[in-house]
Tab-separated table of C-alpha atoms in Angstrom:
chain	number	residue	atom	x	y	z
A	1	PHE	CA	95.511	128.091	139.581
A	2	PHE	CA	98.704	129.714	140.873
A	3	ILE	CA	101.845	127.712	140.837
A	4	LEU	CA	105.214	128.581	142.331
A	5	LEU	CA	108.154	126.669	142.815
A	6	LEU	CA	108.305	125.496	146.468
A	7	SER	CA	111.042	122.380	146.289
A	8	PHE	CA	113.334	123.815	148.435
A	9	VAL	CA	116.121	121.434	148.177
A	10	ARG	CA	116.179	121.372	143.790
A	11	PHE	CA	113.961	122.901	140.608
A	12	ASN	CA	112.965	121.513	137.855
A	13	CYS	CA	112.449	124.102	134.606
A	14	PRO	CA	108.710	121.904	133.330
A	15	LYS	CA	109.803	123.882	130.110
A	16	CYS	CA	113.470	123.155	129.010
A	17	GLY	CA	114.288	120.439	132.060
A	18	CYS	CA	116.676	122.293	133.776
A	19	THR	CA	117.283	121.529	137.311
A	20	GLY	CA	119.200	123.487	139.940
A	21	GLU	CA	120.017	123.736	143.493
A	22	ALA	CA	116.989	125.875	144.790
A	23	LYS	CA	119.140	128.627	146.602
A	24	ASP	CA	119.904	129.660	142.756
A	25	ALA	CA	116.772	129.709	141.266
A	26	SER	CA	114.635	132.831	139.946
A	27	TYR	CA	111.014	132.606	141.215
A	28	ARG	CA	108.137	134.953	139.705
A	29	TYR	CA	104.896	134.709	140.179
A	30	ARG	CA	102.234	132.515	136.916
A	31	LEU	CA	98.953	133.073	137.483
A	32	SER	CA	96.415	131.125	135.124
A	33	LEU	CA	93.179	131.957	135.282
A	34	LYS	CA	90.174	131.612	133.707
A	35	ILE	CA	88.249	134.499	132.706
A	36	ALA	CA	84.382	135.182	131.912
A	37	ASP	CA	83.002	137.719	129.703
A	38	THR	CA	79.140	138.094	129.079
A	39	SER	CA	78.788	134.922	126.652
A	40	ASP	CA	82.911	133.658	127.062
A	41	LEU	CA	85.217	132.042	128.102
A	42	PHE	CA	88.941	132.535	128.208
A	43	ASP	CA	92.113	131.094	129.993
A	44	ILE	CA	94.803	133.532	130.384
A	45	THR	CA	97.899	133.047	131.944
A	46	VAL	CA	99.852	136.395	133.531
A	47	PHE	CA	104.111	136.390	134.901
A	48	GLY	CA	106.693	137.587	135.680
A	49	SER	CA	106.892	141.204	137.697
A	50	CYS	CA	103.804	142.534	136.243
A	51	LEU	CA	102.029	140.815	139.528
A	52	ASP	CA	104.545	142.139	142.573
A	53	PRO	CA	102.585	144.897	142.649
A	54	PHE	CA	98.644	142.780	143.285
A	55	PHE	CA	100.808	140.621	146.513
A	56	GLY	CA	103.330	143.320	147.831
A	57	VAL	CA	105.717	141.612	147.136
A	58	THR	CA	107.909	139.800	144.603
A	59	ALA	CA	107.762	136.297	144.213
A	60	GLU	CA	111.343	135.531	145.231
A	61	ASN	CA	110.815	137.540	149.178
A	62	LEU	CA	107.294	135.710	148.949
A	63	GLN	CA	109.178	132.250	148.372
A	64	ARG	CA	111.415	133.302	151.368
A	65	TYR	CA	108.036	134.522	153.426
A	66	ILE	CA	106.771	130.685	153.006
A	67	GLN	CA	110.426	129.113	154.090
A	68	ASP	CA	110.606	131.415	157.113
A	69	PHE	CA	107.831	130.502	158.109
A	70	SER	CA	107.938	127.397	157.725
A	71	GLN	CA	110.498	126.728	159.674
A	72	LEU	CA	109.574	128.698	162.188
A	73	SER	CA	106.438	127.652	162.761
A	74	GLY	CA	107.784	123.230	162.557
A	75	GLU	CA	105.616	122.269	160.038
A	76	THR	CA	106.281	119.699	158.282
A	77	ASN	CA	103.162	119.846	156.002
A	78	ALA	CA	105.087	119.858	152.696
A	79	GLU	CA	101.117	120.990	150.877
A	80	ALA	CA	101.322	123.980	153.398
A	81	PRO	CA	103.005	126.506	151.256
A	82	THR	CA	100.572	125.332	149.145
A	83	GLY	CA	98.180	126.037	151.067
A	84	LEU	CA	99.285	129.634	151.443
A	85	LEU	CA	99.886	130.981	148.085
A	86	VAL	CA	95.898	129.803	147.106
A	87	GLN	CA	94.674	131.624	149.853
A	88	ALA	CA	96.400	134.544	148.558
A	89	VAL	CA	95.366	134.118	145.544
A	90	GLU	CA	91.101	133.749	146.597
A	91	THR	CA	91.946	137.105	148.343
A	92	CYS	CA	93.948	138.848	146.064
A	93	PHE	CA	91.655	138.197	142.822
A	94	ILE	CA	88.564	136.195	143.985
A	95	GLY	CA	85.686	138.436	142.620
A	96	LYS	CA	87.484	141.626	141.892
A	97	ARG	CA	87.465	143.278	138.712
A	98	PHE	CA	91.051	143.780	136.854
A	99	ILE	CA	91.915	144.959	133.320
A	100	PHE	CA	95.197	143.130	131.609
A	101	GLY	CA	96.504	144.580	129.043
A	102	LEU	CA	96.938	141.553	126.254
């Protein structure tokens, strides 16, 4: 499941509890995956700039693109950006093989 802070007005850090204005937030990718081996299932979380090449853009710029798209299209559904993110993850990762250094 893909997580990206999408609050356009304020942000909340679930780890430290810090809050602030969205314009002051630094966005980064965090991708949590269930990885299947021949007989085992593993939970792996990959985060930070190492995911930039997979999406072709930094998390900061992706957030900006989604925000701009929502404004230009007049999208009022608050869940629409989440749908775009899920679609991006499905396109980039599902059904493909990757080697992650652990």
